[in-house]
Short mmCIF file of N, CA and C in Angstrom, two decimals:
data_model
loop_
_atom_site.label_atom_id
_atom_site.label_comp_id
_atom_site.label_asym_id
_atom_site.label_seq_id
_atom_site.Cartn_x
_atom_site.Cartn_y
_atom_site.Cartn_z
N MET A 271 3.46 1.33 -8.47
CA MET A 271 4.49 0.44 -8.37
C MET A 271 5.24 0.72 -7.04
N GLN A 272 5.93 -0.30 -6.54
CA GLN A 272 6.74 -0.09 -5.36
C GLN A 272 8.00 0.55 -5.49
N ARG A 273 8.64 0.26 -6.61
CA ARG A 273 10.10 0.88 -6.79
C ARG A 273 10.11 2.19 -7.46
N GLY A 274 11.29 2.73 -7.32
CA GLY A 274 11.55 4.08 -7.98
C GLY A 274 11.24 5.24 -7.09
N GLU A 275 11.61 6.32 -7.64
CA GLU A 275 11.31 7.59 -6.87
C GLU A 275 10.01 7.93 -6.55
N ALA A 276 9.03 7.55 -7.46
CA ALA A 276 7.63 7.80 -7.26
C ALA A 276 6.93 6.56 -6.80
N GLY A 277 7.68 5.47 -6.38
CA GLY A 277 7.10 4.23 -6.04
C GLY A 277 6.59 4.34 -4.54
N ALA A 278 5.73 3.35 -4.21
CA ALA A 278 5.11 3.48 -2.87
C ALA A 278 6.06 3.25 -1.72
N HIS A 279 7.15 2.40 -1.94
CA HIS A 279 8.15 2.30 -0.94
C HIS A 279 8.94 3.64 -0.51
N ASN A 280 9.29 4.30 -1.67
CA ASN A 280 10.08 5.58 -1.36
C ASN A 280 9.10 6.61 -0.84
N LEU A 281 7.87 6.73 -1.39
CA LEU A 281 7.00 7.66 -0.94
C LEU A 281 6.56 7.50 0.55
N ASN A 282 6.40 6.24 0.97
CA ASN A 282 6.16 5.88 2.36
C ASN A 282 7.22 6.47 3.29
N SER A 283 8.51 6.35 2.88
CA SER A 283 9.56 6.74 3.76
C SER A 283 9.57 8.22 3.91
N ILE A 284 9.31 8.90 2.78
CA ILE A 284 9.34 10.43 2.75
C ILE A 284 8.17 10.92 3.53
N LEU A 285 7.01 10.40 3.33
CA LEU A 285 5.75 10.76 4.00
C LEU A 285 5.81 10.48 5.50
N GLN A 286 6.49 9.34 5.86
CA GLN A 286 6.59 9.00 7.33
C GLN A 286 7.44 10.07 8.04
N GLN A 287 8.50 10.57 7.34
CA GLN A 287 9.44 11.54 8.03
C GLN A 287 8.66 12.80 8.06
N ALA A 288 7.90 13.25 7.13
CA ALA A 288 7.11 14.40 7.08
C ALA A 288 5.89 14.41 8.10
N LEU A 289 5.22 13.33 8.13
CA LEU A 289 3.91 13.26 8.86
C LEU A 289 3.98 12.65 10.31
N ASN A 290 5.08 11.84 10.56
CA ASN A 290 5.22 11.14 11.82
C ASN A 290 6.61 11.22 12.36
N PRO A 291 7.07 12.28 12.87
CA PRO A 291 8.49 12.45 13.37
C PRO A 291 8.63 11.73 14.69
N SER A 292 7.79 10.88 15.11
CA SER A 292 7.91 10.09 16.47
C SER A 292 9.22 9.43 16.54
N GLU A 293 9.93 9.56 17.67
CA GLU A 293 11.24 8.99 17.98
C GLU A 293 11.11 7.54 18.40
N VAL A 294 10.02 7.09 18.95
CA VAL A 294 9.77 5.78 19.40
C VAL A 294 9.52 4.88 18.19
N SER A 295 10.50 3.92 18.01
CA SER A 295 10.37 3.20 16.76
C SER A 295 11.15 1.84 16.96
N ILE A 296 10.82 0.90 16.06
CA ILE A 296 11.50 -0.44 15.93
C ILE A 296 11.84 -0.69 14.51
N LYS A 297 12.97 -1.17 14.26
CA LYS A 297 13.33 -1.54 12.78
C LYS A 297 13.21 -3.05 12.49
N HIS A 298 12.76 -3.28 11.27
CA HIS A 298 12.67 -4.68 10.85
C HIS A 298 12.73 -4.63 9.34
N GLY A 299 13.62 -5.47 8.70
CA GLY A 299 13.80 -5.69 7.46
C GLY A 299 14.02 -4.39 6.54
N GLY A 300 14.67 -3.44 7.02
CA GLY A 300 14.96 -2.18 6.27
C GLY A 300 13.89 -1.17 6.45
N THR A 301 12.80 -1.47 7.25
CA THR A 301 11.79 -0.54 7.51
C THR A 301 11.80 -0.07 8.91
N THR A 302 11.64 1.29 9.22
CA THR A 302 11.42 1.68 10.56
C THR A 302 10.02 1.93 10.84
N PHE A 303 9.44 1.24 11.83
CA PHE A 303 8.14 1.38 12.16
C PHE A 303 8.12 2.27 13.44
N ARG A 304 7.21 3.36 13.38
CA ARG A 304 7.17 4.30 14.50
C ARG A 304 5.85 4.39 15.10
N LEU A 305 5.79 4.89 16.37
CA LEU A 305 4.64 4.93 17.10
C LEU A 305 3.68 5.82 16.22
N ASN A 306 2.34 5.51 16.04
CA ASN A 306 1.39 6.24 15.35
C ASN A 306 1.50 6.01 13.82
N ASP A 307 2.39 5.30 13.35
CA ASP A 307 2.42 5.02 11.96
C ASP A 307 1.14 4.33 11.39
N LYS A 308 0.78 4.84 10.19
CA LYS A 308 -0.27 4.05 9.44
C LYS A 308 0.38 2.92 8.76
N VAL A 309 -0.30 1.70 8.89
CA VAL A 309 0.23 0.54 8.24
C VAL A 309 -0.82 -0.32 7.66
N MET A 310 -0.46 -1.18 6.76
CA MET A 310 -1.37 -2.10 5.99
C MET A 310 -0.90 -3.56 6.28
N GLN A 311 -1.79 -4.47 6.59
CA GLN A 311 -1.55 -5.89 6.54
C GLN A 311 -1.50 -6.35 5.12
N ILE A 312 -0.39 -7.17 4.69
CA ILE A 312 -0.30 -7.49 3.37
C ILE A 312 -0.42 -9.06 3.08
N LYS A 313 -0.81 -9.73 4.17
CA LYS A 313 -1.18 -11.11 3.86
C LYS A 313 -2.16 -11.54 5.00
N ASN A 314 -3.00 -12.52 4.58
CA ASN A 314 -4.08 -13.00 5.60
C ASN A 314 -3.42 -13.58 6.78
N ASN A 315 -3.90 -13.29 7.99
CA ASN A 315 -3.38 -13.99 9.27
C ASN A 315 -4.61 -14.32 9.93
N TYR A 316 -5.05 -15.56 9.72
CA TYR A 316 -6.37 -15.94 10.34
C TYR A 316 -6.26 -16.16 11.88
N ASP A 317 -5.04 -16.34 12.46
CA ASP A 317 -4.83 -16.36 13.83
C ASP A 317 -5.04 -15.03 14.47
N LYS A 318 -4.64 -13.99 13.93
CA LYS A 318 -4.85 -12.60 14.40
C LYS A 318 -6.22 -11.98 13.96
N ASN A 319 -6.77 -12.61 13.04
CA ASN A 319 -8.01 -12.17 12.37
C ASN A 319 -7.89 -10.80 11.70
N VAL A 320 -6.67 -10.62 10.97
CA VAL A 320 -6.39 -9.54 10.09
C VAL A 320 -6.14 -10.15 8.77
N PHE A 321 -6.45 -9.32 7.82
CA PHE A 321 -6.47 -9.74 6.40
C PHE A 321 -5.83 -8.77 5.38
N ASN A 322 -5.31 -9.34 4.38
CA ASN A 322 -4.65 -8.53 3.30
C ASN A 322 -5.42 -7.31 2.91
N GLY A 323 -4.86 -6.12 3.04
CA GLY A 323 -5.53 -4.94 2.79
C GLY A 323 -5.94 -4.06 3.99
N ASP A 324 -6.09 -4.84 5.17
CA ASP A 324 -6.52 -4.13 6.35
C ASP A 324 -5.63 -3.02 6.82
N LEU A 325 -6.12 -1.80 7.17
CA LEU A 325 -5.44 -0.60 7.56
C LEU A 325 -5.41 -0.49 9.07
N GLY A 326 -4.29 -0.19 9.65
CA GLY A 326 -4.17 0.01 11.02
C GLY A 326 -3.29 1.15 11.46
N THR A 327 -3.18 1.31 12.74
CA THR A 327 -2.21 2.40 13.31
C THR A 327 -1.43 1.67 14.52
N ILE A 328 -0.13 2.00 14.49
CA ILE A 328 0.73 1.46 15.51
C ILE A 328 0.38 2.30 16.82
N THR A 329 -0.08 1.63 17.85
CA THR A 329 -0.56 2.35 19.11
C THR A 329 0.42 2.20 20.25
N LYS A 330 1.29 1.16 20.18
CA LYS A 330 2.26 0.93 21.29
C LYS A 330 3.37 0.17 20.71
N ILE A 331 4.71 0.57 21.11
CA ILE A 331 5.84 -0.17 20.83
C ILE A 331 6.59 -0.47 22.27
N ASP A 332 6.79 -1.72 22.45
CA ASP A 332 7.54 -2.23 23.66
C ASP A 332 8.88 -2.61 23.13
N LEU A 333 9.88 -1.81 23.39
CA LEU A 333 11.34 -2.01 22.90
C LEU A 333 11.91 -3.13 23.66
N GLU A 334 11.55 -3.34 24.93
CA GLU A 334 12.18 -4.42 25.68
C GLU A 334 11.75 -5.73 25.18
N ASP A 335 10.45 -6.00 24.92
CA ASP A 335 10.02 -7.27 24.44
C ASP A 335 9.98 -7.51 22.91
N LYS A 336 10.19 -6.30 22.27
CA LYS A 336 10.22 -6.27 20.85
C LYS A 336 8.80 -6.62 20.29
N VAL A 337 7.89 -5.96 20.75
CA VAL A 337 6.42 -6.19 20.39
C VAL A 337 5.81 -4.92 20.17
N LEU A 338 4.92 -4.88 19.17
CA LEU A 338 4.10 -3.70 19.05
C LEU A 338 2.58 -4.09 18.83
N LEU A 339 1.76 -3.04 19.16
CA LEU A 339 0.33 -3.12 19.07
C LEU A 339 -0.18 -2.32 17.78
N ILE A 340 -0.95 -3.02 17.06
CA ILE A 340 -1.52 -2.25 15.89
C ILE A 340 -3.11 -2.29 16.02
N SER A 341 -3.59 -1.10 15.92
CA SER A 341 -5.17 -1.05 16.11
C SER A 341 -5.81 -1.08 14.68
N PHE A 342 -6.54 -2.08 14.46
CA PHE A 342 -7.34 -2.21 13.33
C PHE A 342 -8.77 -1.93 13.66
N ASP A 343 -9.40 -0.86 13.24
CA ASP A 343 -10.70 -0.60 13.55
C ASP A 343 -11.03 -0.78 15.04
N GLY A 344 -10.17 -0.23 15.86
CA GLY A 344 -10.34 -0.32 17.31
C GLY A 344 -10.03 -1.63 18.04
N ILE A 345 -9.64 -2.59 17.26
CA ILE A 345 -9.20 -3.86 17.79
C ILE A 345 -7.66 -3.90 17.80
N GLU A 346 -7.14 -4.03 18.89
CA GLU A 346 -5.63 -4.05 18.99
C GLU A 346 -5.06 -5.43 18.84
N VAL A 347 -4.00 -5.54 18.03
CA VAL A 347 -3.44 -6.88 17.70
C VAL A 347 -1.94 -6.77 17.97
N ASP A 348 -1.44 -7.77 18.70
CA ASP A 348 0.03 -7.91 18.98
C ASP A 348 0.77 -8.33 17.84
N TYR A 349 1.93 -7.74 17.61
CA TYR A 349 2.95 -8.29 16.51
C TYR A 349 4.36 -8.30 17.18
N ASP A 350 4.85 -9.56 17.18
CA ASP A 350 6.32 -9.64 17.50
C ASP A 350 7.08 -9.09 16.30
N VAL A 351 8.24 -8.55 16.67
CA VAL A 351 9.16 -8.08 15.65
C VAL A 351 9.28 -9.04 14.54
N THR A 352 9.35 -10.29 14.77
CA THR A 352 9.51 -11.25 13.59
C THR A 352 8.24 -11.33 12.68
N GLU A 353 7.22 -10.86 13.13
CA GLU A 353 5.96 -10.84 12.30
C GLU A 353 5.78 -9.58 11.49
N LEU A 354 6.74 -8.65 11.56
CA LEU A 354 6.52 -7.43 10.83
C LEU A 354 6.60 -7.42 9.39
N ASP A 355 6.96 -8.60 8.77
CA ASP A 355 7.03 -8.74 7.35
C ASP A 355 5.57 -8.86 6.80
N GLU A 356 4.63 -8.91 7.76
CA GLU A 356 3.12 -9.02 7.34
C GLU A 356 2.50 -7.64 7.21
N VAL A 357 3.27 -6.56 7.61
CA VAL A 357 2.72 -5.23 7.45
C VAL A 357 3.75 -4.28 6.78
N VAL A 358 3.22 -3.35 6.07
CA VAL A 358 4.01 -2.17 5.47
C VAL A 358 3.40 -0.91 5.79
N LEU A 359 4.25 0.12 5.66
CA LEU A 359 3.79 1.52 5.86
C LEU A 359 2.70 1.69 4.96
N ALA A 360 1.72 2.54 5.32
CA ALA A 360 0.53 2.78 4.45
C ALA A 360 0.20 4.29 4.24
N TYR A 361 1.27 5.15 4.31
CA TYR A 361 0.99 6.42 3.89
C TYR A 361 0.82 6.64 2.30
N ALA A 362 1.42 5.67 1.63
CA ALA A 362 1.26 5.58 0.18
C ALA A 362 1.09 4.08 -0.18
N THR A 363 0.24 3.74 -1.13
CA THR A 363 -0.03 2.43 -1.49
C THR A 363 -0.06 2.33 -3.00
N THR A 364 -0.14 1.09 -3.52
CA THR A 364 -0.19 0.94 -5.02
C THR A 364 -1.68 0.97 -5.37
N VAL A 365 -1.93 1.21 -6.69
CA VAL A 365 -3.35 1.22 -7.23
C VAL A 365 -3.95 -0.19 -6.98
N HIS A 366 -3.18 -1.25 -7.14
CA HIS A 366 -3.58 -2.57 -6.96
C HIS A 366 -4.18 -2.77 -5.49
N LYS A 367 -3.46 -2.40 -4.50
CA LYS A 367 -3.80 -2.42 -3.15
C LYS A 367 -4.95 -1.56 -2.62
N SER A 368 -5.13 -0.57 -3.49
CA SER A 368 -6.11 0.38 -3.10
C SER A 368 -7.58 0.07 -3.58
N GLN A 369 -7.65 -0.88 -4.65
CA GLN A 369 -8.83 -1.34 -5.16
C GLN A 369 -9.76 -1.87 -4.06
N GLY A 370 -11.05 -1.39 -4.15
CA GLY A 370 -12.06 -1.77 -3.14
C GLY A 370 -12.09 -0.77 -1.96
N SER A 371 -11.08 0.18 -1.79
CA SER A 371 -11.01 1.02 -0.75
C SER A 371 -11.29 2.56 -1.13
N GLU A 372 -11.66 3.46 -0.21
CA GLU A 372 -11.71 4.81 -0.55
C GLU A 372 -10.95 5.60 0.46
N TYR A 373 -10.45 6.74 0.02
CA TYR A 373 -9.53 7.51 0.89
C TYR A 373 -10.05 8.98 0.73
N LYS A 374 -10.01 9.78 1.78
CA LYS A 374 -10.36 11.20 1.69
C LYS A 374 -9.64 11.89 0.62
N VAL A 375 -8.25 11.75 0.63
CA VAL A 375 -7.44 12.34 -0.38
C VAL A 375 -6.58 11.33 -1.14
N VAL A 376 -6.44 11.47 -2.36
CA VAL A 376 -5.58 10.65 -3.08
C VAL A 376 -4.74 11.53 -4.03
N VAL A 377 -3.36 11.32 -3.84
CA VAL A 377 -2.37 11.82 -4.72
C VAL A 377 -1.74 10.85 -5.54
N ALA A 378 -1.87 10.87 -6.84
CA ALA A 378 -1.53 9.90 -7.80
C ALA A 378 -0.34 10.32 -8.73
N PRO A 379 0.87 9.75 -8.50
CA PRO A 379 2.03 10.24 -9.41
C PRO A 379 1.99 9.33 -10.67
N PHE A 380 1.97 9.98 -11.84
CA PHE A 380 1.95 9.34 -13.06
C PHE A 380 3.28 9.93 -13.80
N THR A 381 4.29 9.01 -13.81
CA THR A 381 5.60 9.27 -14.36
C THR A 381 5.99 8.34 -15.46
N MET A 382 6.97 8.70 -16.37
CA MET A 382 7.28 7.90 -17.39
C MET A 382 8.24 6.70 -16.70
N GLN A 383 8.73 6.87 -15.57
CA GLN A 383 9.50 5.85 -14.84
C GLN A 383 8.57 4.60 -14.80
N HIS A 384 7.37 4.75 -14.70
CA HIS A 384 6.49 3.58 -14.50
C HIS A 384 5.54 3.36 -15.85
N TYR A 385 6.30 3.27 -16.86
CA TYR A 385 5.69 3.23 -18.27
C TYR A 385 4.65 2.19 -18.37
N MET A 386 5.01 1.01 -17.83
CA MET A 386 4.05 -0.09 -18.00
C MET A 386 2.72 0.15 -17.32
N MET A 387 2.71 0.98 -16.35
CA MET A 387 1.48 1.29 -15.55
C MET A 387 0.63 2.41 -16.19
N LEU A 388 1.02 3.02 -17.29
CA LEU A 388 0.39 4.05 -17.70
C LEU A 388 -0.83 3.63 -18.60
N GLN A 389 -1.97 3.31 -17.93
CA GLN A 389 -3.07 2.78 -18.56
C GLN A 389 -4.36 3.49 -18.06
N ARG A 390 -5.34 3.68 -18.97
CA ARG A 390 -6.60 4.36 -18.54
C ARG A 390 -7.34 3.79 -17.45
N ASN A 391 -7.39 2.49 -17.37
CA ASN A 391 -8.16 1.80 -16.29
C ASN A 391 -7.45 2.12 -14.99
N LEU A 392 -6.09 2.10 -14.89
CA LEU A 392 -5.55 2.49 -13.67
C LEU A 392 -5.73 3.90 -13.21
N LEU A 393 -5.62 4.75 -14.18
CA LEU A 393 -5.98 6.22 -13.80
C LEU A 393 -7.47 6.34 -13.24
N TYR A 394 -8.35 5.61 -13.91
CA TYR A 394 -9.76 5.64 -13.49
C TYR A 394 -9.84 5.09 -12.14
N THR A 395 -9.14 3.99 -11.76
CA THR A 395 -9.21 3.36 -10.39
C THR A 395 -8.69 4.42 -9.40
N CYS A 396 -7.47 5.12 -9.83
CA CYS A 396 -6.95 6.08 -8.93
C CYS A 396 -8.03 7.31 -8.60
N ILE A 397 -8.58 7.69 -9.61
CA ILE A 397 -9.58 8.81 -9.43
C ILE A 397 -10.77 8.36 -8.57
N THR A 398 -11.20 7.18 -8.77
CA THR A 398 -12.51 6.75 -8.12
C THR A 398 -12.15 6.33 -6.66
N ARG A 399 -10.93 6.27 -6.14
CA ARG A 399 -10.69 5.92 -4.73
C ARG A 399 -10.81 7.19 -3.94
N ALA A 400 -10.72 8.32 -4.44
CA ALA A 400 -10.79 9.62 -3.66
C ALA A 400 -12.20 10.01 -3.34
N LYS A 401 -12.44 10.17 -1.91
CA LYS A 401 -13.82 10.66 -1.53
C LYS A 401 -13.92 12.21 -1.71
N LYS A 402 -12.91 13.00 -1.43
CA LYS A 402 -13.03 14.46 -1.48
C LYS A 402 -12.14 15.05 -2.38
N VAL A 403 -10.73 14.77 -2.33
CA VAL A 403 -9.83 15.39 -3.22
C VAL A 403 -8.97 14.38 -3.91
N PHE A 404 -8.75 14.64 -5.22
CA PHE A 404 -7.89 13.97 -6.11
C PHE A 404 -6.80 14.87 -6.68
N VAL A 405 -5.51 14.58 -6.49
CA VAL A 405 -4.43 15.34 -7.08
C VAL A 405 -3.64 14.39 -7.95
N LEU A 406 -3.44 14.76 -9.15
CA LEU A 406 -2.81 14.07 -10.24
C LEU A 406 -1.39 14.87 -10.44
N VAL A 407 -0.27 14.14 -10.25
CA VAL A 407 0.92 14.93 -10.33
C VAL A 407 1.82 13.95 -11.37
N GLY A 408 2.67 14.66 -12.08
CA GLY A 408 3.57 13.82 -13.07
C GLY A 408 3.76 14.73 -14.30
N SER A 409 4.17 14.08 -15.31
CA SER A 409 4.51 14.76 -16.51
C SER A 409 3.17 14.65 -17.43
N LYS A 410 3.05 15.71 -18.27
CA LYS A 410 1.98 15.86 -19.18
C LYS A 410 1.99 14.62 -20.11
N LYS A 411 3.17 14.18 -20.57
CA LYS A 411 3.44 13.11 -21.39
C LYS A 411 2.83 11.85 -20.88
N ALA A 412 3.24 11.57 -19.59
CA ALA A 412 2.91 10.36 -18.92
C ALA A 412 1.39 10.30 -18.78
N ILE A 413 0.80 11.37 -18.27
CA ILE A 413 -0.67 11.49 -18.22
C ILE A 413 -1.40 11.24 -19.51
N GLY A 414 -0.91 11.92 -20.52
CA GLY A 414 -1.42 11.68 -21.90
C GLY A 414 -1.34 10.20 -22.37
N ILE A 415 -0.30 9.51 -22.18
CA ILE A 415 -0.15 8.17 -22.52
C ILE A 415 -1.15 7.36 -21.81
N ALA A 416 -1.37 7.56 -20.38
CA ALA A 416 -2.30 6.84 -19.64
C ALA A 416 -3.75 7.08 -20.17
N VAL A 417 -4.07 8.35 -20.38
CA VAL A 417 -5.40 8.69 -20.96
C VAL A 417 -5.78 7.89 -22.20
N SER A 418 -4.75 7.90 -23.21
CA SER A 418 -4.97 7.37 -24.38
C SER A 418 -4.82 5.83 -24.52
N ASN A 419 -4.29 5.32 -23.52
CA ASN A 419 -3.96 3.78 -23.51
C ASN A 419 -5.20 3.04 -22.92
N ASN A 420 -6.02 2.53 -23.69
CA ASN A 420 -7.13 1.95 -23.19
C ASN A 420 -7.08 0.30 -23.54
N LYS A 421 -5.86 -0.06 -23.76
CA LYS A 421 -5.63 -1.50 -23.96
C LYS A 421 -5.37 -2.17 -22.63
N ILE A 422 -6.18 -3.15 -22.41
CA ILE A 422 -6.01 -4.03 -21.14
C ILE A 422 -5.03 -5.02 -21.50
N GLN A 423 -4.00 -5.25 -20.69
CA GLN A 423 -3.07 -6.31 -20.84
C GLN A 423 -3.78 -7.68 -20.77
N GLN A 424 -3.48 -8.55 -21.69
CA GLN A 424 -4.03 -9.89 -21.72
C GLN A 424 -3.27 -10.69 -20.74
N ARG A 425 -4.03 -11.42 -19.85
CA ARG A 425 -3.26 -12.29 -18.82
C ARG A 425 -3.45 -13.69 -19.35
N ASN A 426 -2.39 -14.44 -19.37
CA ASN A 426 -2.34 -15.79 -19.75
C ASN A 426 -2.33 -16.68 -18.52
N THR A 427 -3.57 -16.94 -18.02
CA THR A 427 -3.77 -17.69 -16.82
C THR A 427 -4.08 -19.20 -17.06
N LEU A 428 -4.38 -19.49 -18.29
CA LEU A 428 -4.77 -20.91 -18.65
C LEU A 428 -5.91 -21.37 -17.79
N LEU A 429 -6.86 -20.39 -17.36
CA LEU A 429 -7.97 -20.67 -16.45
C LEU A 429 -8.98 -21.53 -17.28
N ALA A 430 -9.25 -21.16 -18.46
CA ALA A 430 -10.26 -21.83 -19.33
C ALA A 430 -9.81 -23.33 -19.52
N LYS A 431 -8.53 -23.52 -19.81
CA LYS A 431 -8.04 -24.91 -19.94
C LYS A 431 -8.11 -25.73 -18.65
N ARG A 432 -7.76 -25.06 -17.61
CA ARG A 432 -7.94 -25.72 -16.40
C ARG A 432 -9.31 -26.11 -15.90
N LEU A 433 -10.23 -25.29 -16.25
CA LEU A 433 -11.71 -25.61 -15.94
C LEU A 433 -12.19 -26.68 -16.76
N GLN A 434 -11.72 -26.75 -18.06
CA GLN A 434 -12.08 -27.89 -18.89
C GLN A 434 -11.55 -29.24 -18.45
N GLY A 435 -10.33 -29.18 -17.91
CA GLY A 435 -9.60 -30.40 -17.55
C GLY A 435 -9.94 -30.86 -16.12
#
């Protein structure tokens, strides 16, 4: 989840301070973006040829023009400060955003604060994102609930009805 002490938003802020103390930065929408920050594109931008889930690194910040460069797999893309709502810090991400990706190290917080997310299939997804190291942190109670909860939430999409009509 994004919110809470163990949420991606708070973890990104804490991890940014610890892992990237760069003083060259620009602020937008309550987030400070620093030179060398890891970021993730959160919506498709066909004009820039970057897509939801793409990971990049901030390689340059021009404070005068309020523009920064983000490198996505070696391809540098310009972002005006007004476009920074399309990217978020990516030191921590949600299970949902991590699907389809792999990381060298995954640290997964499982706490009672995110009770709705304590599901076996989400724990499985966390574990299978790690290439080398997986660390599970949290309370024994929360982890126990996740392991024993194999009920998948039913989604009411009305897809079948729409396909018939």
